[in-house]
Every structure is written in structure tokens, then in C-alpha cells.
Amino acid sequence: MAMRQLFPRTVDGIDALEAYGADARPPREVRPWVMLNMIASADGATAVEGRAGGLGGPADQEVLRTLRLLADVVLVGAGTIRAEGYAPHRPKPEMRAMRQERGQTPAATFAVLSASLDLDPTASVFAGAEPESRTIVFCPASSDPERRATLEKVADVVTAGETTVDLRAALGELDRRGSRLVLCEGGPILNGQLLADRLIDELCLTVSPMLVGGTASRVIHTTLASPTPIGLRLDRVLEADDGFLFLRYVVEEADRVAR
Ligand SMILES: NC(=O)c1ccc[n+]([C@@H]2O[C@H](COP(=O)([O-])OP(=O)(O)OC[C@H]3O[C@@H](n4cnc5c(N)ncnc54)[C@H](OP(=O)(O)O)[C@@H]3O)[C@@H](O)[C@H]2O)c1
């Protein structure tokens, strides 16, 4: 799917990997850079009939694949894993080599957040992961020990927080494991906590040319009536032939925290 850049200047024939791969993403002091990637319809819905797939298209898939290629870790909430049925990251051989040349594992590691640990251990995101990128499950100390023991057979289960996962602690653990770039793929509830903790550095927002209506969540869902807004700087806009827009925003420095 051909793509062009509309902003900051017009460029025809943009390659997604060249564009996103050249962006500066310096790790913070004690945590990796956190890049959020979400797709929403033109009226702001993040799912059609409970899944994001109904909003997507070939160019959106290409950008998703590109961002995963760049990431050390793909962070997702358990709600998204249950709704979408994720598969492990399986890059093509030349892309595995590219990652290894950059000092990364051949495939990105998935990290799932859950308190209930209501996760299917036979799901391919666990069972199909490569040994170098064994899936991580972050849970709080209060999680059920039996479910934890079951998941420990197929994933690295890491405690972070008492009754909910402390996101700073989880990101700190990823930092200790050598992660420099974490791609968060949602969903909206997890995104809301990242916003509340001011842990988002970049938002890659795909605008799908659809009107959806309904009750699907926005890109970020918080229970706070009005959390403090965070300022974004528009860095780039790409457009695909099929009308999808790819907006890259960087969070203003003053609205970020290193920890
Ligand atoms: N448009 C898009 O780009 C996009 C992307 C992703 C998802 N989606 C859609 O969004 C929906 C799912 O999103 P969602 O917002 O409902 O769920 P979500 O954010 O994916 O997951 C929420 C769940 O994650 C776990 N969790 C999150 N933060 C936690 C913390 N701090 N401590 C412990 N556990 C934590 C909890 O799991 P437990 O319940 O297991 O404790 C919580 O119920 C689906 O419809 C999906 O298709 C859309």
C-alpha cells in the first residue's frame, strides 16, 4: 500500500520502516521510551463489535508490523489479549537479522498486564513465543497463586505492585532486562493508567476512514472525570492510498516524567 507524507512537508513514496525507524526515541532515565500505537475511527471508536480489526486495513497492518519491528517489548492489557487473541511476534528472516544487528532479540517480547490472571496458558501468545522472547506477565502480589503457577509454565510471571500492577515498577523491570523501546498496544484501560502516571512519550494514532458510533471506548479510558491534560506536538502525518491517516505525536517534554 503506497504511502505519502503530508506533514511536516509533502513527500511521495514514504517507506514506513524508514520513516518510523529514523525517529529519535531516547530511553528515559530509569525506564524505556513508551510509544502508544492505537487505531480509531474518524468519530473516535477503538473497536467494531468488540475488536480493533474491523477498523484496520493493509496500510495500518504495515505500520503495526513496523512498530513491532522497532520495539523491544509489546505491552498489552489482558482485556486486549482476551478480545483480540494475540499471536507472538514472528518477523521475516531479514527483519530478524536487522533486529539482531541492532542488539535486539530476533522478535519482540510480549508483556501482558493482569490482576485476575484470567489468561489461557495455551494461547499462542504464550505457548508460541520464542525462548529469547518468552512472554512476560506482570501481576500484583494479590493475584491467585494457582493461576500464577499455571502461567509460570509458559511465561515469566513478574510481581509488580500489591493489588494492581505498578506501571513504573513494570517499566523499571523492563529497563533492567535491557528494553529501550516499549510499544504499548492498549487497550484503553491500560492507556488510561499510563496517562495518569504520565508515562507516555509518543502516540502513533491511526485514523481509520470510518464512522462507527456505538459505545466503543476512546483511545484512552480513565475513571478520573478530568485528568490533567497532556500536551502533544504533531511530528508527522502520513496518508495511505486507502485514506488511512497515520499521525505521530510526541508528548511535550514538560508533560513527561522520567520515572
Ligand atoms: N483500536 C485499537 O488500537 C485497540 C487496541 C487495543 C485494544 N482495543 C480494543 O479495546 C478493548 C480492550 O481494551 P480494554 O480497555 O477493555 O482492556 P485492556 O486495557 O486491554 O485490559 C484491561 C485489563 O488489563 C489488566 N490491567 C490493566 N492495567 C492493569 C494494572 N495496572 N494492574 C493489573 N492489571 C491491569 C486487567 O486485567 P485483568 O482483568 O485480567 O485483571 C484489566 O482488566 C477490546 O475491544 C479491543 O479490541 C483496541
mmCIF file of C-alpha atoms and ligand atoms in Angstrom:
data_model
loop_
_atom_site.group_PDB
_atom_site.id
_atom_site.type_symbol
_atom_site.label_atom_id
_atom_site.label_comp_id
_atom_site.label_asym_id
_atom_site.label_seq_id
_atom_site.Cartn_x
_atom_site.Cartn_y
_atom_site.Cartn_z
ATOM 1 C CA MET A 1 0.000 0.000 0.000
ATOM 2 C CA ALA A 2 1.609 3.281 -1.136
ATOM 3 C CA MET A 3 2.036 5.989 1.486
ATOM 4 C CA ARG A 4 2.916 9.653 1.321
ATOM 5 C CA GLN A 5 3.927 12.169 3.923
ATOM 6 C CA LEU A 6 1.633 15.193 4.325
ATOM 7 C CA PHE A 7 3.377 16.894 7.255
ATOM 8 C CA PRO A 8 5.851 18.444 8.069
ATOM 9 C CA ARG A 9 6.401 18.544 4.275
ATOM 10 C CA THR A 10 4.951 16.630 1.380
ATOM 11 C CA VAL A 11 6.966 13.546 0.343
ATOM 12 C CA ASP A 12 5.670 10.889 -2.049
ATOM 13 C CA GLY A 13 6.539 7.201 -1.708
ATOM 14 C CA ILE A 14 7.323 7.011 2.007
ATOM 15 C CA ASP A 15 8.526 3.697 3.430
ATOM 16 C CA ALA A 16 7.053 3.085 6.884
ATOM 17 C CA LEU A 17 10.179 1.396 8.280
ATOM 18 C CA GLU A 18 12.443 4.197 7.044
ATOM 19 C CA ALA A 19 10.132 6.854 8.500
ATOM 20 C CA TYR A 20 9.457 5.324 11.928
ATOM 21 C CA GLY A 21 12.914 3.763 12.137
ATOM 22 C CA ALA A 22 14.630 7.157 11.856
ATOM 23 C CA ASP A 23 12.682 8.755 14.736
ATOM 24 C CA ALA A 24 14.614 9.638 17.883
ATOM 25 C CA ARG A 25 13.371 7.738 20.946
ATOM 26 C CA PRO A 26 15.909 8.226 23.712
ATOM 27 C CA PRO A 27 15.209 5.997 26.728
ATOM 28 C CA ARG A 28 14.222 7.933 29.851
ATOM 29 C CA GLU A 29 16.456 7.920 32.926
ATOM 30 C CA VAL A 30 15.150 4.734 34.519
ATOM 31 C CA ARG A 31 12.656 3.382 32.047
ATOM 32 C CA PRO A 32 12.289 2.668 28.335
ATOM 33 C CA TRP A 33 10.682 5.101 25.879
ATOM 34 C CA VAL A 34 6.936 4.362 25.783
ATOM 35 C CA MET A 35 5.260 4.556 22.392
ATOM 36 C CA LEU A 36 1.496 4.102 22.237
ATOM 37 C CA ASN A 37 0.010 2.794 18.985
ATOM 38 C CA MET A 38 -3.762 2.844 18.550
ATOM 39 C CA ILE A 39 -6.298 2.923 15.747
ATOM 40 C CA ALA A 40 -9.557 4.865 15.964
ATOM 41 C CA SER A 41 -12.362 5.611 13.540
ATOM 42 C CA ALA A 42 -12.894 9.206 12.410
ATOM 43 C CA ASP A 43 -15.505 9.503 15.184
ATOM 44 C CA GLY A 44 -13.137 8.107 17.824
ATOM 45 C CA ALA A 45 -14.222 4.458 18.238
ATOM 46 C CA THR A 46 -11.444 1.965 19.016
ATOM 47 C CA ALA A 47 -13.373 -1.204 18.186
ATOM 48 C CA VAL A 48 -16.099 -2.558 15.941
ATOM 49 C CA GLU A 49 -18.109 -5.346 17.565
ATOM 50 C CA GLY A 50 -15.515 -5.525 20.334
ATOM 51 C CA ARG A 51 -12.412 -5.813 18.155
ATOM 52 C CA ALA A 52 -9.988 -3.346 16.627
ATOM 53 C CA GLY A 53 -9.595 -5.449 13.469
ATOM 54 C CA GLY A 54 -12.801 -4.045 11.956
ATOM 55 C CA LEU A 55 -11.144 -0.620 11.788
ATOM 56 C CA GLY A 56 -7.930 -1.690 10.082
ATOM 57 C CA GLY A 57 -6.596 -2.197 6.582
ATOM 58 C CA PRO A 58 -3.355 -3.166 4.802
ATOM 59 C CA ALA A 59 -1.510 0.114 5.494
ATOM 60 C CA ASP A 60 -2.500 0.003 9.146
ATOM 61 C CA GLN A 61 -1.168 -3.561 9.366
ATOM 62 C CA GLU A 62 2.081 -2.435 7.771
ATOM 63 C CA VAL A 63 2.557 0.341 10.335
ATOM 64 C CA LEU A 64 1.706 -2.074 13.155
ATOM 65 C CA ARG A 65 4.300 -4.561 11.880
ATOM 66 C CA THR A 66 6.850 -1.759 11.507
ATOM 67 C CA LEU A 67 6.415 -0.527 15.064
ATOM 68 C CA ARG A 68 6.715 -4.069 16.418
ATOM 69 C CA LEU A 69 9.950 -4.483 14.464
ATOM 70 C CA LEU A 70 11.368 -1.448 16.243
ATOM 71 C CA ALA A 71 10.145 -2.385 19.725
ATOM 72 C CA ASP A 72 11.916 -4.463 22.351
ATOM 73 C CA VAL A 73 8.654 -5.162 24.155
ATOM 74 C CA VAL A 74 4.976 -5.008 23.154
ATOM 75 C CA LEU A 75 2.915 -4.148 26.243
ATOM 76 C CA VAL A 76 -0.801 -5.023 26.323
ATOM 77 C CA GLY A 77 -3.629 -5.228 28.820
ATOM 78 C CA ALA A 78 -5.233 -8.601 29.491
ATOM 79 C CA GLY A 79 -8.547 -7.265 28.123
ATOM 80 C CA THR A 80 -6.964 -6.816 24.709
ATOM 81 C CA ILE A 81 -5.383 -10.281 24.810
ATOM 82 C CA ARG A 82 -8.798 -11.790 25.646
ATOM 83 C CA ALA A 83 -10.604 -9.753 22.943
ATOM 84 C CA GLU A 84 -8.090 -9.990 20.140
ATOM 85 C CA GLY A 85 -6.322 -13.343 20.616
ATOM 86 C CA TYR A 86 -2.762 -12.164 20.043
ATOM 87 C CA ALA A 87 -0.111 -14.275 18.313
ATOM 88 C CA PRO A 88 3.604 -13.975 19.170
ATOM 89 C CA HIS A 89 5.854 -11.725 17.117
ATOM 90 C CA ARG A 90 7.244 -13.594 14.083
ATOM 91 C CA PRO A 91 9.322 -11.273 11.890
ATOM 92 C CA LYS A 92 10.612 -12.340 8.488
ATOM 93 C CA PRO A 93 14.238 -13.651 8.418
ATOM 94 C CA GLU A 94 15.720 -10.391 7.054
ATOM 95 C CA MET A 95 13.924 -8.424 9.753
ATOM 96 C CA ARG A 96 15.130 -10.791 12.475
ATOM 97 C CA ALA A 97 18.669 -10.166 11.227
ATOM 98 C CA MET A 98 18.055 -6.406 11.262
ATOM 99 C CA ARG A 99 16.911 -6.570 14.871
ATOM 100 C CA GLN A 100 19.906 -8.674 15.901
ATOM 101 C CA GLU A 101 22.281 -6.222 14.238
ATOM 102 C CA ARG A 102 20.744 -3.543 16.446
ATOM 103 C CA GLY A 103 21.370 -5.680 19.547
ATOM 104 C CA GLN A 104 17.726 -6.753 19.936
ATOM 105 C CA THR A 105 16.221 -10.207 20.264
ATOM 106 C CA PRO A 106 15.103 -11.591 16.864
ATOM 107 C CA ALA A 107 11.456 -10.990 17.814
ATOM 108 C CA ALA A 108 9.810 -8.539 20.216
ATOM 109 C CA THR A 109 8.722 -9.833 23.629
ATOM 110 C CA PHE A 110 5.080 -9.515 24.634
ATOM 111 C CA ALA A 111 4.319 -8.284 28.145
ATOM 112 C CA VAL A 112 0.758 -8.698 29.437
ATOM 113 C CA LEU A 113 -0.715 -6.902 32.462
ATOM 114 C CA SER A 114 -3.292 -8.742 34.537
ATOM 115 C CA ALA A 115 -4.516 -8.871 38.118
ATOM 116 C CA SER A 116 -7.072 -11.659 37.637
ATOM 117 C CA LEU A 117 -4.628 -13.837 35.635
ATOM 118 C CA ASP A 118 -7.691 -14.938 33.685
ATOM 119 C CA LEU A 119 -5.481 -15.823 30.718
ATOM 120 C CA ASP A 120 -5.436 -19.002 28.653
ATOM 121 C CA PRO A 121 -1.982 -20.606 29.067
ATOM 122 C CA THR A 122 -2.435 -22.491 25.789
ATOM 123 C CA ALA A 123 -2.929 -19.230 23.848
ATOM 124 C CA SER A 124 -0.277 -18.788 21.187
ATOM 125 C CA VAL A 125 0.967 -15.520 22.716
ATOM 126 C CA PHE A 126 2.372 -17.724 25.493
ATOM 127 C CA ALA A 127 2.813 -21.188 24.032
ATOM 128 C CA GLY A 128 4.138 -19.978 20.662
ATOM 129 C CA ALA A 129 6.666 -17.418 21.888
ATOM 130 C CA GLU A 130 10.323 -17.995 21.049
ATOM 131 C CA PRO A 131 12.639 -18.791 24.010
ATOM 132 C CA GLU A 132 14.578 -15.486 23.609
ATOM 133 C CA SER A 133 11.327 -13.540 23.750
ATOM 134 C CA ARG A 134 9.340 -15.543 26.284
ATOM 135 C CA THR A 135 6.168 -13.651 27.115
ATOM 136 C CA ILE A 136 6.152 -11.719 30.391
ATOM 137 C CA VAL A 137 3.054 -11.442 32.597
ATOM 138 C CA PHE A 138 3.043 -8.580 35.099
ATOM 139 C CA CYS A 139 0.685 -9.146 38.013
ATOM 140 C CA PRO A 140 0.280 -7.776 41.532
ATOM 141 C CA ALA A 141 1.198 -9.704 44.689
ATOM 142 C CA SER A 142 -2.522 -10.321 45.356
ATOM 143 C CA SER A 143 -3.013 -12.447 42.207
ATOM 144 C CA ASP A 144 -4.242 -16.014 42.588
ATOM 145 C CA PRO A 145 -1.237 -18.306 43.288
ATOM 146 C CA GLU A 146 -2.697 -21.279 41.385
ATOM 147 C CA ARG A 147 -3.296 -19.282 38.220
ATOM 148 C CA ARG A 148 0.143 -17.817 38.652
ATOM 149 C CA ALA A 149 1.752 -21.267 38.919
ATOM 150 C CA THR A 150 -0.066 -22.375 35.744
ATOM 151 C CA LEU A 151 1.105 -19.340 33.791
ATOM 152 C CA GLU A 152 4.660 -19.677 35.082
ATOM 153 C CA LYS A 153 4.959 -22.809 32.924
ATOM 154 C CA VAL A 154 4.576 -20.728 29.756
ATOM 155 C CA ALA A 155 5.628 -17.190 30.716
ATOM 156 C CA ASP A 156 7.876 -15.147 33.017
ATOM 157 C CA VAL A 157 5.421 -14.050 35.695
ATOM 158 C CA VAL A 158 6.690 -10.928 37.450
ATOM 159 C CA THR A 159 5.157 -9.301 40.521
ATOM 160 C CA ALA A 160 4.923 -5.511 40.385
ATOM 161 C CA GLY A 161 2.627 -3.816 42.901
ATOM 162 C CA GLU A 162 0.343 -5.061 45.666
ATOM 163 C CA THR A 163 -3.250 -5.136 44.305
ATOM 164 C CA THR A 164 -2.699 -3.696 40.829
ATOM 165 C CA VAL A 165 0.380 -3.638 38.658
ATOM 166 C CA ASP A 166 2.543 -0.616 39.393
ATOM 167 C CA LEU A 167 3.368 0.550 35.873
ATOM 168 C CA ARG A 168 6.525 2.380 36.889
ATOM 169 C CA ALA A 169 7.803 -0.775 38.577
ATOM 170 C CA ALA A 170 6.914 -2.852 35.500
ATOM 171 C CA LEU A 171 8.701 -0.423 33.172
ATOM 172 C CA GLY A 172 11.666 -0.375 35.573
ATOM 173 C CA GLU A 173 11.850 -4.169 35.332
ATOM 174 C CA LEU A 174 11.774 -3.991 31.526
ATOM 175 C CA ASP A 175 14.561 -1.412 31.693
ATOM 176 C CA ARG A 176 16.639 -3.795 33.852
ATOM 177 C CA ARG A 177 16.056 -6.508 31.260
ATOM 178 C CA GLY A 178 17.575 -4.229 28.627
ATOM 179 C CA SER A 179 14.439 -2.843 26.947
ATOM 180 C CA ARG A 180 14.875 0.576 25.423
ATOM 181 C CA LEU A 181 11.623 0.880 23.493
ATOM 182 C CA VAL A 182 8.236 -0.336 24.724
ATOM 183 C CA LEU A 183 5.343 -0.317 22.276
ATOM 184 C CA CYS A 184 2.030 -0.203 24.112
ATOM 185 C CA GLU A 185 -0.840 -1.520 22.003
ATOM 186 C CA GLY A 186 -3.587 -0.750 24.508
ATOM 187 C CA GLY A 187 -6.272 -1.207 25.317
ATOM 188 C CA PRO A 188 -7.892 1.988 26.506
ATOM 189 C CA ILE A 189 -7.918 0.977 30.204
ATOM 190 C CA LEU A 190 -4.167 0.332 30.255
ATOM 191 C CA ASN A 191 -3.606 3.530 28.272
ATOM 192 C CA GLY A 192 -5.580 5.439 30.915
ATOM 193 C CA GLN A 193 -3.178 4.309 33.615
ATOM 194 C CA LEU A 194 -0.165 5.259 31.509
ATOM 195 C CA LEU A 195 -1.719 8.695 31.048
ATOM 196 C CA ALA A 196 -2.480 9.073 34.766
ATOM 197 C CA ASP A 197 1.117 8.111 35.601
ATOM 198 C CA ARG A 198 2.399 10.392 32.796
ATOM 199 C CA LEU A 199 4.375 7.556 31.232
ATOM 200 C CA ILE A 200 3.522 8.126 27.565
ATOM 201 C CA ASP A 201 6.290 9.576 25.372
ATOM 202 C CA GLU A 202 4.768 9.151 21.918
ATOM 203 C CA LEU A 203 1.380 8.475 20.378
ATOM 204 C CA CYS A 204 1.082 6.845 16.959
ATOM 205 C CA LEU A 205 -2.562 7.276 16.091
ATOM 206 C CA THR A 206 -4.107 5.705 13.013
ATOM 207 C CA VAL A 207 -7.302 7.404 11.870
ATOM 208 C CA SER A 208 -9.482 4.902 10.048
ATOM 209 C CA PRO A 209 -11.778 6.453 7.428
ATOM 210 C CA MET A 210 -14.963 5.151 9.045
ATOM 211 C CA LEU A 211 -17.836 6.368 11.183
ATOM 212 C CA VAL A 212 -18.696 3.754 13.773
ATOM 213 C CA GLY A 213 -20.828 5.275 16.533
ATOM 214 C CA GLY A 214 -21.769 2.898 19.328
ATOM 215 C CA THR A 215 -20.252 2.650 22.757
ATOM 216 C CA ALA A 216 -16.680 1.595 21.977
ATOM 217 C CA SER A 217 -14.100 3.247 24.178
ATOM 218 C CA ARG A 218 -11.930 6.162 23.127
ATOM 219 C CA VAL A 219 -8.178 5.656 22.732
ATOM 220 C CA ILE A 220 -7.730 6.418 26.427
ATOM 221 C CA HIS A 221 -10.224 5.469 29.109
ATOM 222 C CA THR A 222 -9.847 6.838 32.613
ATOM 223 C CA THR A 223 -12.186 6.786 35.541
ATOM 224 C CA LEU A 224 -10.993 10.232 36.599
ATOM 225 C CA ALA A 225 -13.541 12.840 35.483
ATOM 226 C CA SER A 226 -10.889 15.204 34.163
ATOM 227 C CA PRO A 227 -7.263 14.083 34.433
ATOM 228 C CA THR A 228 -4.668 16.764 33.802
ATOM 229 C CA PRO A 229 -4.332 17.071 30.010
ATOM 230 C CA ILE A 230 -1.011 16.293 28.385
ATOM 231 C CA GLY A 231 0.320 18.455 25.554
ATOM 232 C CA LEU A 232 1.259 16.795 22.264
ATOM 233 C CA ARG A 233 3.480 18.044 19.455
ATOM 234 C CA LEU A 234 2.436 16.858 15.999
ATOM 235 C CA ASP A 235 5.586 15.367 14.477
ATOM 236 C CA ARG A 236 4.419 13.711 11.268
ATOM 237 C CA VAL A 237 1.341 12.835 9.217
ATOM 238 C CA LEU A 238 1.362 10.021 6.664
ATOM 239 C CA GLU A 239 -1.517 9.147 4.349
ATOM 240 C CA ALA A 240 -2.125 5.802 2.663
ATOM 241 C CA ASP A 241 -3.858 5.331 -0.676
ATOM 242 C CA ASP A 242 -6.848 3.808 1.090
ATOM 243 C CA GLY A 243 -7.469 7.012 3.084
ATOM 244 C CA PHE A 244 -5.934 5.952 6.401
ATOM 245 C CA LEU A 245 -4.010 8.683 8.241
ATOM 246 C CA PHE A 246 -1.017 7.979 10.480
ATOM 247 C CA LEU A 247 -0.367 10.706 12.997
ATOM 248 C CA ARG A 248 2.788 10.684 15.070
ATOM 249 C CA TYR A 249 2.687 12.871 18.170
ATOM 250 C CA VAL A 250 5.427 13.363 20.737
ATOM 251 C CA VAL A 251 4.494 14.270 24.297
ATOM 252 C CA GLU A 252 5.782 17.704 25.252
ATOM 253 C CA GLU A 253 8.865 17.390 27.448
ATOM 254 C CA ALA A 254 7.240 19.330 30.298
ATOM 255 C CA ASP A 255 4.453 16.704 30.464
ATOM 256 C CA ARG A 256 6.774 13.722 30.823
ATOM 257 C CA VAL A 257 8.347 12.165 33.833
ATOM 258 C CA ALA A 258 11.472 10.072 33.712
ATOM 259 C CA ARG A 259 10.316 7.645 36.397
HETATM 260 N N1 LIG B 1 -8.190 0.426 18.482
HETATM 261 C C1 LIG B 1 -7.099 -0.071 18.994
HETATM 262 O O1 LIG B 1 -5.987 0.262 18.573
HETATM 263 C C2 LIG B 1 -7.224 -1.081 20.112
HETATM 264 C C3 LIG B 1 -6.059 -1.538 20.745
HETATM 265 C C4 LIG B 1 -6.198 -2.439 21.801
HETATM 266 C C5 LIG B 1 -7.449 -2.870 22.187
HETATM 267 N N2 LIG B 1 -8.535 -2.392 21.543
HETATM 268 C C6 LIG B 1 -9.882 -2.815 21.979
HETATM 269 O O2 LIG B 1 -10.029 -2.433 23.336
HETATM 270 C C7 LIG B 1 -10.793 -3.421 24.023
HETATM 271 C C8 LIG B 1 -9.990 -3.948 25.191
HETATM 272 O O3 LIG B 1 -9.472 -2.876 25.900
HETATM 273 P P1 LIG B 1 -9.809 -2.569 27.439
HETATM 274 O O4 LIG B 1 -9.501 -1.142 27.658
HETATM 275 O O5 LIG B 1 -11.137 -3.122 27.767
HETATM 276 O O6 LIG B 1 -8.765 -3.508 28.167
HETATM 277 P P2 LIG B 1 -7.169 -3.505 28.305
HETATM 278 O O7 LIG B 1 -6.650 -2.174 28.691
HETATM 279 O O8 LIG B 1 -6.570 -4.196 27.150
HETATM 280 O O9 LIG B 1 -7.059 -4.507 29.515
HETATM 281 C C9 LIG B 1 -7.597 -4.196 30.768
HETATM 282 C C10 LIG B 1 -7.174 -5.317 31.673
HETATM 283 O O10 LIG B 1 -5.747 -5.334 31.739
HETATM 284 C C11 LIG B 1 -5.335 -5.642 33.041
HETATM 285 N N3 LIG B 1 -4.708 -4.469 33.600
HETATM 286 C C12 LIG B 1 -4.571 -3.251 33.037
HETATM 287 N N4 LIG B 1 -3.897 -2.455 33.858
HETATM 288 C C13 LIG B 1 -3.591 -3.194 34.946
HETATM 289 C C14 LIG B 1 -2.881 -2.920 36.147
HETATM 290 N N5 LIG B 1 -2.336 -1.723 36.402
HETATM 291 N N6 LIG B 1 -2.784 -3.910 37.059
HETATM 292 C C15 LIG B 1 -3.310 -5.126 36.822
HETATM 293 N N7 LIG B 1 -3.976 -5.438 35.699
HETATM 294 C C16 LIG B 1 -4.101 -4.472 34.777
HETATM 295 C C17 LIG B 1 -6.598 -6.026 33.811
HETATM 296 O O11 LIG B 1 -6.743 -7.402 33.521
HETATM 297 P P3 LIG B 1 -7.479 -8.465 34.442
HETATM 298 O O12 LIG B 1 -8.937 -8.187 34.209
HETATM 299 O O13 LIG B 1 -7.041 -9.779 33.885
HETATM 300 O O14 LIG B 1 -7.056 -8.222 35.851
HETATM 301 C C18 LIG B 1 -7.653 -5.191 33.090
HETATM 302 O O15 LIG B 1 -8.961 -5.710 33.245
HETATM 303 C C19 LIG B 1 -11.120 -4.504 23.022
HETATM 304 O O16 LIG B 1 -12.383 -4.231 22.464
HETATM 305 C C20 LIG B 1 -10.051 -4.311 21.967
HETATM 306 O O17 LIG B 1 -10.470 -4.774 20.724
HETATM 307 C C21 LIG B 1 -8.458 -1.510 20.532
#
